[in-house]
Short mmCIF file of C-alpha atoms in Angstrom, two decimals:
data_model
loop_
_atom_site.label_atom_id
_atom_site.label_comp_id
_atom_site.label_asym_id
_atom_site.label_seq_id
_atom_site.Cartn_x
_atom_site.Cartn_y
_atom_site.Cartn_z
CA MET A 1 -1.08 -1.50 1.25
CA LYS A 2 1.07 1.15 0.17
CA LYS A 3 3.47 4.17 -1.39
CA HIS A 4 5.57 6.95 -2.91
CA ARG A 5 8.15 9.63 -2.51
CA ALA A 6 6.50 12.97 -1.77
CA VAL A 7 3.19 11.43 -0.83
CA GLN A 8 0.49 14.02 -0.51
CA ALA A 9 2.40 17.13 0.24
CA ALA A 10 0.83 18.43 3.43
CA THR A 11 0.91 15.15 5.30
CA ALA A 12 4.26 14.07 3.94
CA ILE A 13 5.87 17.31 5.03
CA ALA A 14 4.20 17.15 8.42
CA LEU A 15 5.41 13.60 8.96
CA GLY A 16 8.86 14.48 7.72
CA LEU A 17 8.65 11.76 5.12
CA THR A 18 10.74 11.50 2.01
CA LEU A 19 9.35 8.44 0.36
CA ALA A 20 10.99 6.93 -2.66
CA ALA A 21 10.85 3.35 -3.77
CA CYS A 22 11.41 0.46 -6.12
CA SER A 23 9.64 -2.65 -7.25
CA SER A 24 9.81 -6.04 -8.82
CA GLY A 25 8.49 -7.69 -11.90
CA ASP A 26 6.70 -10.64 -13.50
CA GLY A 27 7.66 -13.32 -15.94
CA ASP A 28 5.23 -12.10 -18.60
CA THR A 29 7.33 -9.14 -19.65
CA ASP A 30 9.77 -8.28 -22.34
CA SER A 31 12.83 -10.29 -21.34
CA SER A 32 15.03 -8.87 -24.08
CA ALA A 33 15.81 -5.80 -22.00
CA ALA A 34 18.49 -5.65 -19.37
CA VAL A 35 17.56 -6.62 -15.83
CA ALA A 36 15.12 -4.03 -14.55
CA THR A 37 15.73 -1.84 -11.55
CA VAL A 38 12.91 -0.66 -9.37
CA SER A 39 12.35 2.54 -7.39
CA HIS A 40 9.47 4.63 -6.00
CA ILE A 41 7.53 1.78 -4.40
CA HIS A 42 3.93 2.64 -3.64
CA GLY A 43 2.50 -0.70 -2.55
CA LEU A 44 3.17 -4.36 -1.81
CA GLY A 45 1.08 -7.50 -1.95
CA LEU A 46 1.27 -11.28 -1.91
CA ASP A 47 -1.17 -13.12 -4.16
CA PRO A 48 -2.82 -15.77 -1.96
CA SER A 49 -3.33 -18.09 -4.94
CA ASP A 50 0.38 -18.65 -5.57
CA GLN A 51 2.23 -16.61 -2.90
CA ARG A 52 3.86 -14.45 -5.57
CA LEU A 53 5.13 -11.04 -4.50
CA TYR A 54 3.85 -7.99 -6.36
CA VAL A 55 5.33 -4.52 -6.04
CA ALA A 56 3.53 -1.40 -7.27
CA THR A 57 5.87 1.36 -8.42
CA HIS A 58 6.13 4.67 -10.23
CA GLU A 59 6.73 2.73 -13.46
CA GLY A 60 4.48 -0.30 -13.34
CA ILE A 61 3.96 -3.42 -11.25
CA TYR A 62 6.81 -5.86 -10.83
CA THR A 63 7.31 -9.37 -9.46
CA PRO A 64 10.49 -11.41 -8.95
CA ASP A 65 11.40 -13.87 -11.71
CA ALA A 66 12.99 -17.28 -11.11
CA LYS A 67 16.34 -15.58 -10.45
CA GLY A 68 14.84 -13.06 -8.05
CA ASP A 69 15.22 -10.19 -10.51
CA PRO A 70 12.33 -7.76 -11.00
CA LYS A 71 10.19 -8.29 -14.08
CA LEU A 72 7.43 -6.02 -15.28
CA VAL A 73 3.93 -7.51 -15.07
CA GLY A 74 2.05 -7.05 -18.33
CA ASP A 75 3.09 -4.04 -20.39
CA SER A 76 1.82 -1.11 -18.32
CA LYS A 77 4.42 1.31 -16.98
CA ASP A 78 1.82 3.55 -15.40
CA ASP A 79 2.46 5.21 -12.05
CA PHE A 80 0.66 2.92 -9.59
CA MET A 81 -0.09 4.75 -6.36
CA GLY A 82 -2.61 3.05 -4.06
CA PHE A 83 -2.45 -0.73 -4.47
CA THR A 84 -3.98 -3.71 -2.69
CA VAL A 85 -4.39 -7.43 -3.33
CA ALA A 86 -8.06 -8.25 -2.70
CA GLN A 87 -7.95 -11.99 -3.39
CA GLY A 88 -6.28 -14.46 -5.73
CA LYS A 89 -5.32 -12.70 -9.00
CA THR A 90 -7.58 -9.75 -8.08
CA PHE A 91 -5.92 -6.40 -7.41
CA TYR A 92 -7.21 -2.84 -6.97
CA ALA A 93 -5.07 0.19 -7.71
CA SER A 94 -5.00 3.88 -8.56
CA GLY A 95 -2.48 6.32 -9.97
CA HIS A 96 -1.50 8.14 -13.13
CA PRO A 97 -0.78 7.21 -16.75
CA ALA A 98 2.79 6.73 -17.88
CA SER A 99 4.53 9.76 -19.32
CA GLY A 100 3.21 10.41 -22.82
CA ALA A 101 0.30 7.99 -22.47
CA ASP A 102 -3.27 8.90 -23.26
CA GLY A 103 -5.94 9.28 -20.62
CA PRO A 104 -6.82 11.52 -17.70
CA GLY A 105 -4.18 12.46 -15.16
CA ASN A 106 -5.88 10.54 -12.36
CA LYS A 107 -6.95 6.97 -12.94
CA GLY A 108 -9.53 6.77 -10.18
CA LEU A 109 -10.08 3.12 -9.18
CA ILE A 110 -8.84 0.40 -11.51
CA LYS A 111 -9.07 -3.39 -11.13
CA SER A 112 -7.16 -6.39 -12.43
CA THR A 113 -8.47 -9.97 -12.34
CA ASP A 114 -5.39 -11.51 -13.96
CA ALA A 115 -2.72 -10.63 -11.39
CA GLY A 116 -1.89 -7.23 -12.83
CA ARG A 117 -1.44 -8.15 -16.48
CA THR A 118 -4.40 -6.08 -17.62
CA TRP A 119 -6.49 -3.41 -15.89
CA LYS A 120 -10.06 -2.14 -16.17
CA SER A 121 -11.21 1.31 -15.13
CA LEU A 122 -14.03 1.04 -12.60
CA SER A 123 -14.82 4.59 -11.47
CA LEU A 124 -13.69 8.15 -10.69
CA SER A 125 -11.38 8.32 -13.71
CA GLY A 126 -10.02 11.86 -13.97
CA LYS A 127 -11.46 12.75 -10.57
CA SER A 128 -9.57 10.83 -7.88
CA ASP A 129 -6.11 9.58 -7.03
CA PHE A 130 -6.19 7.02 -4.22
CA HIS A 131 -2.87 7.07 -2.38
CA ALA A 132 -4.01 4.37 0.03
CA LEU A 133 -6.30 1.40 -0.65
CA ASP A 134 -7.47 -1.44 1.53
CA TYR A 135 -9.90 -4.28 0.82
CA ALA A 136 -11.84 -5.82 3.70
CA HIS A 137 -15.36 -7.07 4.41
CA GLY A 138 -16.15 -7.08 0.69
CA THR A 139 -15.48 -3.35 0.59
CA VAL A 140 -12.87 -1.13 -1.01
CA TYR A 141 -11.61 1.53 1.43
CA GLY A 142 -9.66 4.32 -0.22
CA TYR A 143 -7.98 7.53 0.83
CA ASP A 144 -8.59 9.94 -2.04
CA SER A 145 -5.63 12.32 -1.89
CA THR A 146 -7.03 14.53 -4.65
CA ASN A 147 -10.01 15.47 -2.53
CA GLY A 148 -8.58 14.68 0.92
CA LEU A 149 -11.25 12.25 2.02
CA LEU A 150 -11.95 8.63 2.93
CA ARG A 151 -14.21 6.82 0.48
CA THR A 152 -15.77 3.35 0.59
CA SER A 153 -17.36 1.20 -2.10
CA LYS A 154 -18.92 -2.26 -2.21
CA ASP A 155 -18.72 -2.63 -5.97
CA GLY A 156 -15.88 -0.29 -6.94
CA THR A 157 -18.24 1.98 -8.88
CA THR A 158 -20.64 3.55 -6.35
CA TRP A 159 -18.92 5.37 -3.51
CA LYS A 160 -19.82 6.69 -0.08
CA ASP A 161 -17.84 9.74 1.02
CA GLY A 162 -16.51 9.76 4.55
CA ALA A 163 -14.35 12.09 6.59
CA THR A 164 -12.29 14.89 5.05
CA PHE A 165 -8.79 15.06 6.53
CA GLN A 166 -5.09 14.79 5.72
CA ALA A 167 -3.72 11.23 5.89
CA LEU A 168 -1.01 9.05 4.43
CA ASP A 169 -2.22 5.47 4.97
CA ILE A 170 -5.27 3.57 6.18
CA ALA A 171 -5.97 0.17 7.73
CA VAL A 172 -9.25 -1.63 8.46
CA ASN A 173 -9.93 -3.96 11.39
CA PRO A 174 -10.28 -7.44 9.81
CA ASP A 175 -13.03 -8.30 12.32
CA ASN A 176 -14.92 -5.00 12.39
CA ALA A 177 -15.81 -3.10 9.23
CA ASP A 178 -16.53 0.06 11.23
CA LEU A 179 -13.07 0.38 12.78
CA VAL A 180 -10.72 2.20 10.43
CA LEU A 181 -7.34 3.71 11.29
CA ALA A 182 -5.35 6.35 9.43
CA THR A 183 -1.84 7.75 9.78
CA THR A 184 -1.79 11.51 10.23
CA ALA A 185 0.72 14.16 11.29
CA GLU A 186 -0.64 14.00 14.85
CA GLY A 187 -0.53 10.21 15.08
CA VAL A 188 -2.88 7.31 14.40
CA ALA A 189 -6.46 8.53 13.92
CA ARG A 190 -9.39 6.23 14.66
CA SER A 191 -12.85 5.92 13.13
CA THR A 192 -15.55 3.76 14.70
CA ASP A 193 -18.20 4.43 12.05
CA GLY A 194 -16.59 3.03 8.93
CA GLY A 195 -14.68 6.19 8.06
CA LYS A 196 -17.48 8.73 8.28
CA THR A 197 -15.65 10.53 11.09
CA PHE A 198 -12.20 10.26 12.66
CA ALA A 199 -10.99 11.24 16.10
CA LYS A 200 -7.83 13.33 16.27
CA GLY A 201 -4.66 11.33 15.73
CA ARG A 202 -2.87 9.99 18.80
CA GLN A 203 0.79 9.15 19.27
CA PRO A 204 2.79 7.38 18.07
CA VAL A 205 3.17 8.89 14.61
CA MET A 206 3.27 6.12 12.04
CA ALA A 207 3.96 6.30 8.33
CA PHE A 208 2.15 3.11 7.32
CA LEU A 209 -0.21 0.59 8.89
CA SER A 210 -1.38 -2.91 7.99
CA TRP A 211 -3.98 -5.04 9.78
CA LYS A 212 -4.70 -8.60 8.65
CA ALA A 213 -5.27 -10.32 12.00
CA LYS A 214 -7.30 -8.97 14.91
CA ASN A 215 -4.42 -9.13 17.41
CA ALA A 216 -1.73 -8.11 14.95
CA LEU A 217 -1.94 -4.50 13.84
CA TYR A 218 1.45 -3.42 12.49
CA GLY A 219 2.79 0.09 12.07
CA ILE A 220 6.07 1.46 10.80
CA ASP A 221 7.36 4.92 11.67
CA THR A 222 9.35 7.29 9.48
CA SER A 223 12.68 5.81 10.60
CA GLY A 224 11.65 2.25 9.69
CA ARG A 225 10.97 1.10 13.25
CA LEU A 226 8.26 -1.55 13.21
CA SER A 227 5.70 -1.82 16.03
CA ARG A 228 2.83 -4.16 16.77
CA SER A 229 -0.43 -3.58 18.61
CA THR A 230 -2.62 -6.38 19.93
CA ASP A 231 -5.45 -4.09 21.05
CA GLY A 232 -6.27 -2.14 17.92
CA GLY A 233 -3.74 0.64 18.34
CA SER A 234 -4.18 1.70 21.97
CA ALA A 235 -0.80 0.28 23.00
CA TRP A 236 2.19 -0.51 20.81
CA LYS A 237 5.20 -2.79 21.28
CA LYS A 238 8.33 -1.81 19.38
CA LEU A 239 9.91 -4.53 17.28
CA ALA A 240 12.94 -4.50 14.99
CA THR A 241 13.90 -1.71 12.62
CA VAL A 242 13.41 -2.80 9.03
CA PRO A 243 16.73 -2.53 7.14
CA GLY A 244 17.26 0.04 4.43
CA GLY A 245 16.16 3.42 5.73
CA GLN A 246 12.89 5.28 5.38
CA PRO A 247 9.82 3.14 4.65
CA GLN A 248 7.97 3.08 1.35
CA ALA A 249 5.18 0.58 2.07
CA LEU A 250 4.03 -2.00 4.60
CA THR A 251 1.77 -5.03 4.13
CA ALA A 252 0.86 -7.71 6.65
CA VAL A 253 0.01 -11.00 4.97
CA ASP A 254 -1.11 -12.58 8.25
CA ALA A 255 -0.33 -12.31 11.96
CA GLU A 256 3.35 -13.23 11.52
CA HIS A 257 4.09 -12.67 7.83
CA LEU A 258 5.07 -9.13 6.77
CA LEU A 259 6.34 -7.29 3.72
CA ALA A 260 8.05 -3.91 4.00
CA ALA A 261 9.71 -1.68 1.41
CA THR A 262 12.43 0.76 2.40
CA GLN A 263 14.87 2.91 0.48
CA ASN A 264 17.12 0.02 -0.52
CA GLY A 265 14.88 -3.02 -0.71
CA VAL A 266 11.74 -5.04 -0.23
CA TYR A 267 12.02 -7.11 2.94
CA GLU A 268 10.02 -10.06 4.23
CA SER A 269 9.51 -11.31 7.77
CA LYS A 270 7.84 -14.60 8.66
CA ASP A 271 8.36 -14.32 12.42
CA GLY A 272 6.26 -11.29 13.29
CA GLY A 273 8.91 -8.70 12.53
CA LYS A 274 11.75 -10.19 14.57
CA SER A 275 13.93 -10.74 11.50
CA PHE A 276 13.83 -9.77 7.82
CA THR A 277 15.06 -11.27 4.55
CA LYS A 278 15.65 -9.09 1.49
CA ARG A 279 13.40 -10.10 -1.38
CA LEU A 280 14.25 -7.40 -3.92
CA ALA A 281 16.83 -4.67 -4.25
CA VAL A 282 15.66 -1.09 -4.61
CA GLU A 283 17.52 1.62 -6.44
CA SER A 284 17.48 4.92 -4.58
CA SER A 285 16.41 7.83 -6.70
CA GLY A 286 15.35 11.42 -6.50
CA GLY A 287 11.89 12.90 -6.78
CA HIS A 288 8.54 11.22 -7.20
#
């Protein structure tokens, strides 16, 4: 799942976050241009059909080419905010149109079934900007930063509104559709009713969460320190600090396989966060 520099003002300020980021590209892009640089990363994902890395950024979605350089996927340079890989070639996202492009300022929920090459608007166009998206139990879970609430949808078009609160990221228990966590200024907030209500956040304060295996909930704090919980967030064990400074996004692929974006790169761990390998370089930049 996840993110951007100056993410939702109130929560970002409260968490002390300054989130900027970069991304990578895909082989289907204009190769005549110089090697792309990526910044303002908002989300990460690994396509289960081919294990390709996708990085959602302020200026499109990128994936590494054969040389490991970022290549733009398709031709969209929109600002992709919330982003999640639902299944092979199927992605959900949200955000804003590229500068000068037509369309409403908020894209609502959009969907791609060709690994990000083309996108279809599903719902809430002009009304919602999802800064966090997760897909689990055949359901899209989204934190709508425009309206400050948790929304869920089975089909991407009809939504149920949940709790209203200030959050940065969300994560859903892979074995229990009713257990949803959110990162807040107070700490990790818990819902046991599918997001209708949340208890007050409890320490530690995390920037991003990702939960793909029941006993492997991962969280990363504002300094880039990674932690793991085996009991759904009641207790946390600190792991390594991800290289590169403040975090931009965190995605668990499975219990041991992680992707994390920081200020200077996208990093991958295949040993449960003990060690990291740099997958893509990120160019630090200023505002969102």
